[in-house]
Amino acid sequence: MTVVRREKRRRWAVVAAVAAVLVSLPSVLSALAPAGAAADAAKLRDLVLDSAGRPYQGYAESAGSLALPELPNLAAVTALFSMRTPMRVWYAGPDRYRVDILGTAGEHDLYRLPDGEYTWDYGDNTLTELIGEPAVRLPRAGDLLPPELARRILGAAHGDPVTAL
């Protein structure tokens, strides 16, 4: 056996060993991960529904793909369901939060404080106080945040039986 053949076999053995390690790595990592207790579906639903008072902050994106026409005075609502909406949120509780809709030219903010609700338009440099509750409340970007959306969906089916998938 020549030196060249021996080196060729050694190189291919290294390639095969690296490939075997890469193929088996996900299985090894999943076996090493700690096993969590199986969550009871009803308990998980109750935890989500009771989470309205838990503070959080973060970034979320809503990606709508409905082909809605542009309607005058409803552009913000149709954009929620037909475009990508990047949002930042600071949530201290149901009566104190801030949701920012981020855009290329600035941001549109909704502030909820114990004394009222306000919108801020960075591009127009306007602060508007929202007085009273509208007869029909249109969807807002904050309604599409994961915690709020989960509470709305699970709240609509509160008495229904649930099972784990």
PDB file of N, CA and C in Angstrom, residues 59-135:
ATOM      1  N   TYR A  59     -40.591  42.743  21.339  1.00  0.00           N
ATOM      2  CA  TYR A  59     -40.777  43.098  19.936  1.00  0.00           C
ATOM      3  C   TYR A  59     -41.566  41.977  19.282  1.00  0.00           C
ATOM      4  N   ALA A  60     -42.521  42.330  18.445  1.00  0.00           N
ATOM      5  CA  ALA A  60     -43.311  41.329  17.728  1.00  0.00           C
ATOM      6  C   ALA A  60     -43.618  41.856  16.342  1.00  0.00           C
ATOM      7  N   GLU A  61     -43.829  40.945  15.414  1.00  0.00           N
ATOM      8  CA  GLU A  61     -44.240  41.310  14.068  1.00  0.00           C
ATOM      9  C   GLU A  61     -45.492  40.534  13.724  1.00  0.00           C
ATOM     10  N   SER A  62     -46.435  41.238  13.137  1.00  0.00           N
ATOM     11  CA  SER A  62     -47.647  40.614  12.633  1.00  0.00           C
ATOM     12  C   SER A  62     -47.549  40.633  11.115  1.00  0.00           C
ATOM     13  N   ALA A  63     -47.771  39.496  10.486  1.00  0.00           N
ATOM     14  CA  ALA A  63     -47.690  39.407   9.027  1.00  0.00           C
ATOM     15  C   ALA A  63     -49.066  39.054   8.483  1.00  0.00           C
ATOM     16  N   GLY A  64     -49.746  40.053   7.936  1.00  0.00           N
ATOM     17  CA  GLY A  64     -51.060  39.832   7.344  1.00  0.00           C
ATOM     18  C   GLY A  64     -50.943  39.610   5.854  1.00  0.00           C
ATOM     19  N   SER A  65     -51.768  38.738   5.317  1.00  0.00           N
ATOM     20  CA  SER A  65     -51.706  38.459   3.881  1.00  0.00           C
ATOM     21  C   SER A  65     -53.074  38.550   3.210  1.00  0.00           C
ATOM     22  N   LEU A  66     -54.036  39.166   3.871  1.00  0.00           N
ATOM     23  CA  LEU A  66     -55.334  39.367   3.231  1.00  0.00           C
ATOM     24  C   LEU A  66     -55.216  40.502   2.222  1.00  0.00           C
ATOM     25  N   ALA A  67     -55.770  40.327   1.071  1.00  0.00           N
ATOM     26  CA  ALA A  67     -55.709  41.355   0.027  1.00  0.00           C
ATOM     27  C   ALA A  67     -56.893  42.302   0.187  1.00  0.00           C
ATOM     28  N   LEU A  68     -56.835  43.135   1.212  1.00  0.00           N
ATOM     29  CA  LEU A  68     -57.918  44.083   1.464  1.00  0.00           C
ATOM     30  C   LEU A  68     -57.685  45.358   0.668  1.00  0.00           C
ATOM     31  N   PRO A  69     -58.747  45.966   0.167  1.00  0.00           N
ATOM     32  CA  PRO A  69     -58.571  47.228  -0.563  1.00  0.00           C
ATOM     33  C   PRO A  69     -58.244  48.362   0.403  1.00  0.00           C
ATOM     34  N   GLU A  70     -57.580  49.370  -0.113  1.00  0.00           N
ATOM     35  CA  GLU A  70     -57.281  50.557   0.693  1.00  0.00           C
ATOM     36  C   GLU A  70     -58.568  51.343   0.869  1.00  0.00           C
ATOM     37  N   LEU A  71     -58.961  51.548   2.106  1.00  0.00           N
ATOM     38  CA  LEU A  71     -60.182  52.284   2.403  1.00  0.00           C
ATOM     39  C   LEU A  71     -59.827  53.589   3.090  1.00  0.00           C
ATOM     40  N   PRO A  72     -60.455  54.683   2.674  1.00  0.00           N
ATOM     41  CA  PRO A  72     -60.162  55.948   3.343  1.00  0.00           C
ATOM     42  C   PRO A  72     -60.581  55.871   4.812  1.00  0.00           C
ATOM     43  N   ASN A  73     -59.801  56.464   5.666  1.00  0.00           N
ATOM     44  CA  ASN A  73     -60.027  56.514   7.113  1.00  0.00           C
ATOM     45  C   ASN A  73     -59.857  55.163   7.807  1.00  0.00           C
ATOM     46  N   LEU A  74     -59.586  54.098   7.070  1.00  0.00           N
ATOM     47  CA  LEU A  74     -59.374  52.779   7.679  1.00  0.00           C
ATOM     48  C   LEU A  74     -58.033  52.178   7.261  1.00  0.00           C
ATOM     49  N   ALA A  75     -57.110  53.003   6.816  1.00  0.00           N
ATOM     50  CA  ALA A  75     -55.824  52.501   6.325  1.00  0.00           C
ATOM     51  C   ALA A  75     -55.065  51.746   7.410  1.00  0.00           C
ATOM     52  N   ALA A  76     -55.130  52.217   8.641  1.00  0.00           N
ATOM     53  CA  ALA A  76     -54.403  51.547   9.729  1.00  0.00           C
ATOM     54  C   ALA A  76     -54.969  50.156   9.997  1.00  0.00           C
ATOM     55  N   VAL A  77     -56.280  50.006   9.871  1.00  0.00           N
ATOM     56  CA  VAL A  77     -56.912  48.702  10.118  1.00  0.00           C
ATOM     57  C   VAL A  77     -56.608  47.735   8.985  1.00  0.00           C
ATOM     58  N   THR A  78     -56.747  48.185   7.730  1.00  0.00           N
ATOM     59  CA  THR A  78     -56.467  47.284   6.607  1.00  0.00           C
ATOM     60  C   THR A  78     -54.991  46.901   6.564  1.00  0.00           C
ATOM     61  N   ALA A  79     -54.112  47.800   6.990  1.00  0.00           N
ATOM     62  CA  ALA A  79     -52.681  47.481   7.011  1.00  0.00           C
ATOM     63  C   ALA A  79     -52.379  46.350   7.990  1.00  0.00           C
ATOM     64  N   LEU A  80     -53.107  46.269   9.093  1.00  0.00           N
ATOM     65  CA  LEU A  80     -52.880  45.192  10.066  1.00  0.00           C
ATOM     66  C   LEU A  80     -53.094  43.815   9.451  1.00  0.00           C
ATOM     67  N   PHE A  81     -54.036  43.716   8.537  1.00  0.00           N
ATOM     68  CA  PHE A  81     -54.400  42.418   7.980  1.00  0.00           C
ATOM     69  C   PHE A  81     -53.802  42.152   6.608  1.00  0.00           C
ATOM     70  N   SER A  82     -53.111  43.142   6.029  1.00  0.00           N
ATOM     71  CA  SER A  82     -52.581  42.939   4.687  1.00  0.00           C
ATOM     72  C   SER A  82     -51.088  43.233   4.559  1.00  0.00           C
ATOM     73  N   MET A  83     -50.430  43.641   5.627  1.00  0.00           N
ATOM     74  CA  MET A  83     -49.010  43.978   5.556  1.00  0.00           C
ATOM     75  C   MET A  83     -48.270  43.427   6.775  1.00  0.00           C
ATOM     76  N   ARG A  84     -46.975  43.616   6.762  1.00  0.00           N
ATOM     77  CA  ARG A  84     -46.140  43.277   7.912  1.00  0.00           C
ATOM     78  C   ARG A  84     -46.164  44.464   8.863  1.00  0.00           C
ATOM     79  N   THR A  85     -46.464  44.204  10.128  1.00  0.00           N
ATOM     80  CA  THR A  85     -46.561  45.265  11.131  1.00  0.00           C
ATOM     81  C   THR A  85     -45.563  44.993  12.252  1.00  0.00           C
ATOM     82  N   PRO A  86     -44.430  45.707  12.268  1.00  0.00           N
ATOM     83  CA  PRO A  86     -43.491  45.550  13.383  1.00  0.00           C
ATOM     84  C   PRO A  86     -43.951  46.368  14.584  1.00  0.00           C
ATOM     85  N   MET A  87     -43.881  45.769  15.777  1.00  0.00           N
ATOM     86  CA  MET A  87     -44.377  46.425  16.992  1.00  0.00           C
ATOM     87  C   MET A  87     -43.401  46.234  18.145  1.00  0.00           C
ATOM     88  N   ARG A  88     -43.346  47.248  18.999  1.00  0.00           N
ATOM     89  CA  ARG A  88     -42.666  47.155  20.293  1.00  0.00           C
ATOM     90  C   ARG A  88     -43.727  47.365  21.353  1.00  0.00           C
ATOM     91  N   VAL A  89     -43.567  46.674  22.466  1.00  0.00           N
ATOM     92  CA  VAL A  89     -44.573  46.802  23.521  1.00  0.00           C
ATOM     93  C   VAL A  89     -43.895  46.834  24.885  1.00  0.00           C
ATOM     94  N   TRP A  90     -44.458  47.660  25.748  1.00  0.00           N
ATOM     95  CA  TRP A  90     -44.122  47.704  27.166  1.00  0.00           C
ATOM     96  C   TRP A  90     -45.451  47.566  27.891  1.00  0.00           C
ATOM     97  N   TYR A  91     -45.651  46.469  28.568  1.00  0.00           N
ATOM     98  CA  TYR A  91     -46.940  46.155  29.184  1.00  0.00           C
ATOM     99  C   TYR A  91     -46.735  45.975  30.681  1.00  0.00           C
ATOM    100  N   ALA A  92     -47.348  46.853  31.466  1.00  0.00           N
ATOM    101  CA  ALA A  92     -47.276  46.739  32.922  1.00  0.00           C
ATOM    102  C   ALA A  92     -48.555  46.142  33.491  1.00  0.00           C
ATOM    103  N   GLY A  93     -49.645  46.235  32.763  1.00  0.00           N
ATOM    104  CA  GLY A  93     -50.930  45.714  33.204  1.00  0.00           C
ATOM    105  C   GLY A  93     -52.020  46.184  32.259  1.00  0.00           C
ATOM    106  N   PRO A  94     -53.255  45.736  32.474  1.00  0.00           N
ATOM    107  CA  PRO A  94     -54.347  46.106  31.572  1.00  0.00           C
ATOM    108  C   PRO A  94     -54.623  47.607  31.516  1.00  0.00           C
ATOM    109  N   ASP A  95     -54.212  48.348  32.544  1.00  0.00           N
ATOM    110  CA  ASP A  95     -54.479  49.787  32.559  1.00  0.00           C
ATOM    111  C   ASP A  95     -53.214  50.625  32.362  1.00  0.00           C
ATOM    112  N   ARG A  96     -52.106  49.980  32.021  1.00  0.00           N
ATOM    113  CA  ARG A  96     -50.852  50.729  31.832  1.00  0.00           C
ATOM    114  C   ARG A  96     -49.965  49.976  30.836  1.00  0.00           C
ATOM    115  N   TYR A  97     -49.952  50.465  29.584  1.00  0.00           N
ATOM    116  CA  TYR A  97     -49.113  49.850  28.563  1.00  0.00           C
ATOM    117  C   TYR A  97     -48.818  50.842  27.449  1.00  0.00           C
ATOM    118  N   ARG A  98     -47.883  50.457  26.605  1.00  0.00           N
ATOM    119  CA  ARG A  98     -47.516  51.250  25.435  1.00  0.00           C
ATOM    120  C   ARG A  98     -47.235  50.285  24.299  1.00  0.00           C
ATOM    121  N   VAL A  99     -47.845  50.541  23.140  1.00  0.00           N
ATOM    122  CA  VAL A  99     -47.615  49.737  21.944  1.00  0.00           C
ATOM    123  C   VAL A  99     -47.173  50.684  20.836  1.00  0.00           C
ATOM    124  N   ASP A 100     -46.012  50.428  20.254  1.00  0.00           N
ATOM    125  CA  ASP A 100     -45.487  51.229  19.153  1.00  0.00           C
ATOM    126  C   ASP A 100     -45.573  50.436  17.865  1.00  0.00           C
ATOM    127  N   ILE A 101     -46.132  51.051  16.825  1.00  0.00           N
ATOM    128  CA  ILE A 101     -46.084  50.486  15.481  1.00  0.00           C
ATOM    129  C   ILE A 101     -44.921  51.179  14.786  1.00  0.00           C
ATOM    130  N   LEU A 102     -43.929  50.413  14.426  1.00  0.00           N
ATOM    131  CA  LEU A 102     -42.710  50.976  13.856  1.00  0.00           C
ATOM    132  C   LEU A 102     -42.834  51.076  12.344  1.00  0.00           C
ATOM    133  N   GLY A 103     -42.395  52.185  11.805  1.00  0.00           N
ATOM    134  CA  GLY A 103     -42.400  52.386  10.359  1.00  0.00           C
ATOM    135  C   GLY A 103     -41.095  53.000   9.909  1.00  0.00           C
ATOM    136  N   THR A 104     -40.946  53.154   8.613  1.00  0.00           N
ATOM    137  CA  THR A 104     -39.707  53.721   8.088  1.00  0.00           C
ATOM    138  C   THR A 104     -39.595  55.206   8.398  1.00  0.00           C
ATOM    139  N   ALA A 105     -40.719  55.893   8.507  1.00  0.00           N
ATOM    140  CA  ALA A 105     -40.695  57.338   8.753  1.00  0.00           C
ATOM    141  C   ALA A 105     -40.934  57.689  10.215  1.00  0.00           C
ATOM    142  N   GLY A 106     -41.040  56.719  11.076  1.00  0.00           N
ATOM    143  CA  GLY A 106     -41.293  57.012  12.485  1.00  0.00           C
ATOM    144  C   GLY A 106     -42.124  55.925  13.112  1.00  0.00           C
ATOM    145  N   GLU A 107     -42.951  56.327  14.052  1.00  0.00           N
ATOM    146  CA  GLU A 107     -43.774  55.352  14.760  1.00  0.00           C
ATOM    147  C   GLU A 107     -45.107  55.970  15.155  1.00  0.00           C
ATOM    148  N   HIS A 108     -46.074  55.091  15.331  1.00  0.00           N
ATOM    149  CA  HIS A 108     -47.394  55.466  15.846  1.00  0.00           C
ATOM    150  C   HIS A 108     -47.559  54.704  17.150  1.00  0.00           C
ATOM    151  N   ASP A 109     -47.838  55.420  18.218  1.00  0.00           N
ATOM    152  CA  ASP A 109     -47.882  54.810  19.543  1.00  0.00           C
ATOM    153  C   ASP A 109     -49.280  54.886  20.136  1.00  0.00           C
ATOM    154  N   LEU A 110     -49.593  53.894  20.943  1.00  0.00           N
ATOM    155  CA  LEU A 110     -50.814  53.901  21.743  1.00  0.00           C
ATOM    156  C   LEU A 110     -50.381  53.756  23.194  1.00  0.00           C
ATOM    157  N   TYR A 111     -50.755  54.725  24.006  1.00  0.00           N
ATOM    158  CA  TYR A 111     -50.442  54.724  25.436  1.00  0.00           C
ATOM    159  C   TYR A 111     -51.729  54.508  26.209  1.00  0.00           C
ATOM    160  N   ARG A 112     -51.702  53.586  27.137  1.00  0.00           N
ATOM    161  CA  ARG A 112     -52.834  53.390  28.042  1.00  0.00           C
ATOM    162  C   ARG A 112     -52.323  53.669  29.446  1.00  0.00           C
ATOM    163  N   LEU A 113     -52.940  54.645  30.097  1.00  0.00           N
ATOM    164  CA  LEU A 113     -52.593  55.019  31.463  1.00  0.00           C
ATOM    165  C   LEU A 113     -53.857  54.960  32.304  1.00  0.00           C
ATOM    166  N   PRO A 114     -53.745  54.925  33.616  1.00  0.00           N
ATOM    167  CA  PRO A 114     -54.952  54.866  34.447  1.00  0.00           C
ATOM    168  C   PRO A 114     -55.914  56.031  34.195  1.00  0.00           C
ATOM    169  N   ASP A 115     -55.396  57.181  33.763  1.00  0.00           N
ATOM    170  CA  ASP A 115     -56.281  58.335  33.545  1.00  0.00           C
ATOM    171  C   ASP A 115     -56.798  58.442  32.117  1.00  0.00           C
ATOM    172  N   GLY A 116     -56.417  57.558  31.209  1.00  0.00           N
ATOM    173  CA  GLY A 116     -56.932  57.624  29.843  1.00  0.00           C
ATOM    174  C   GLY A 116     -56.042  56.932  28.830  1.00  0.00           C
ATOM    175  N   GLU A 117     -56.440  57.100  27.574  1.00  0.00           N
ATOM    176  CA  GLU A 117     -55.731  56.476  26.466  1.00  0.00           C
ATOM    177  C   GLU A 117     -55.310  57.564  25.486  1.00  0.00           C
ATOM    178  N   TYR A 118     -54.091  57.432  24.953  1.00  0.00           N
ATOM    179  CA  TYR A 118     -53.539  58.460  24.088  1.00  0.00           C
ATOM    180  C   TYR A 118     -52.873  57.814  22.883  1.00  0.00           C
ATOM    181  N   THR A 119     -52.897  58.519  21.752  1.00  0.00           N
ATOM    182  CA  THR A 119     -52.126  58.095  20.590  1.00  0.00           C
ATOM    183  C   THR A 119     -51.100  59.168  20.277  1.00  0.00           C
ATOM    184  N   TRP A 120     -49.957  58.743  19.807  1.00  0.00           N
ATOM    185  CA  TRP A 120     -48.880  59.652  19.436  1.00  0.00           C
ATOM    186  C   TRP A 120     -48.442  59.305  18.023  1.00  0.00           C
ATOM    187  N   ASP A 121     -48.462  60.294  17.142  1.00  0.00           N
ATOM    188  CA  ASP A 121     -47.997  60.134  15.767  1.00  0.00           C
ATOM    189  C   ASP A 121     -46.692  60.902  15.633  1.00  0.00           C
ATOM    190  N   TYR A 122     -45.601  60.171  15.497  1.00  0.00           N
ATOM    191  CA  TYR A 122     -44.284  60.792  15.439  1.00  0.00           C
ATOM    192  C   TYR A 122     -44.140  61.656  14.185  1.00  0.00           C
ATOM    193  N   GLY A 123     -44.655  61.166  13.041  1.00  0.00           N
ATOM    194  CA  GLY A 123     -44.526  61.900  11.783  1.00  0.00           C
ATOM    195  C   GLY A 123     -45.255  63.225  11.793  1.00  0.00           C
ATOM    196  N   ASP A 124     -46.455  63.249  12.374  1.00  0.00           N
ATOM    197  CA  ASP A 124     -47.247  64.483  12.443  1.00  0.00           C
ATOM    198  C   ASP A 124     -46.976  65.277  13.709  1.00  0.00           C
ATOM    199  N   ASN A 125     -46.235  64.693  14.645  1.00  0.00           N
ATOM    200  CA  ASN A 125     -45.932  65.333  15.923  1.00  0.00           C
ATOM    201  C   ASN A 125     -47.222  65.714  16.660  1.00  0.00           C
ATOM    202  N   THR A 126     -48.153  64.738  16.731  1.00  0.00           N
ATOM    203  CA  THR A 126     -49.433  65.010  17.387  1.00  0.00           C
ATOM    204  C   THR A 126     -49.713  63.970  18.469  1.00  0.00           C
ATOM    205  N   LEU A 127     -50.228  64.457  19.572  1.00  0.00           N
ATOM    206  CA  LEU A 127     -50.693  63.619  20.672  1.00  0.00           C
ATOM    207  C   LEU A 127     -52.199  63.788  20.754  1.00  0.00           C
ATOM    208  N   THR A 128     -52.931  62.676  20.745  1.00  0.00           N
ATOM    209  CA  THR A 128     -54.388  62.719  20.771  1.00  0.00           C
ATOM    210  C   THR A 128     -54.888  61.920  21.962  1.00  0.00           C
ATOM    211  N   GLU A 129     -55.784  62.507  22.731  1.00  0.00           N
ATOM    212  CA  GLU A 129     -56.404  61.785  23.837  1.00  0.00           C
ATOM    213  C   GLU A 129     -57.679  61.135  23.328  1.00  0.00           C
ATOM    214  N   LEU A 130     -57.837  59.858  23.609  1.00  0.00           N
ATOM    215  CA  LEU A 130     -59.043  59.127  23.225  1.00  0.00           C
ATOM    216  C   LEU A 130     -60.006  59.181  24.400  1.00  0.00           C
ATOM    217  N   ILE A 131     -61.166  59.771  24.179  1.00  0.00           N
ATOM    218  CA  ILE A 131     -62.137  59.964  25.256  1.00  0.00           C
ATOM    219  C   ILE A 131     -63.316  59.026  25.034  1.00  0.00           C
ATOM    220  N   GLY A 132     -63.677  58.292  26.072  1.00  0.00           N
ATOM    221  CA  GLY A 132     -64.833  57.401  26.012  1.00  0.00           C
ATOM    222  C   GLY A 132     -64.522  56.112  25.267  1.00  0.00           C
ATOM    223  N   GLU A 133     -65.484  55.234  25.282  1.00  0.00           N
ATOM    224  CA  GLU A 133     -65.370  53.960  24.577  1.00  0.00           C
ATOM    225  C   GLU A 133     -66.207  54.025  23.308  1.00  0.00           C
ATOM    226  N   PRO A 134     -65.645  53.673  22.153  1.00  0.00           N
ATOM    227  CA  PRO A 134     -66.428  53.711  20.913  1.00  0.00           C
ATOM    228  C   PRO A 134     -67.489  52.609  20.904  1.00  0.00           C
ATOM    229  N   ALA A 135     -68.574  52.867  20.170  1.00  0.00           N
ATOM    230  CA  ALA A 135     -69.636  51.863  20.060  1.00  0.00           C
ATOM    231  C   ALA A 135     -69.104  50.604  19.380  1.00  0.00           C
TER     232      ALA A 135
END
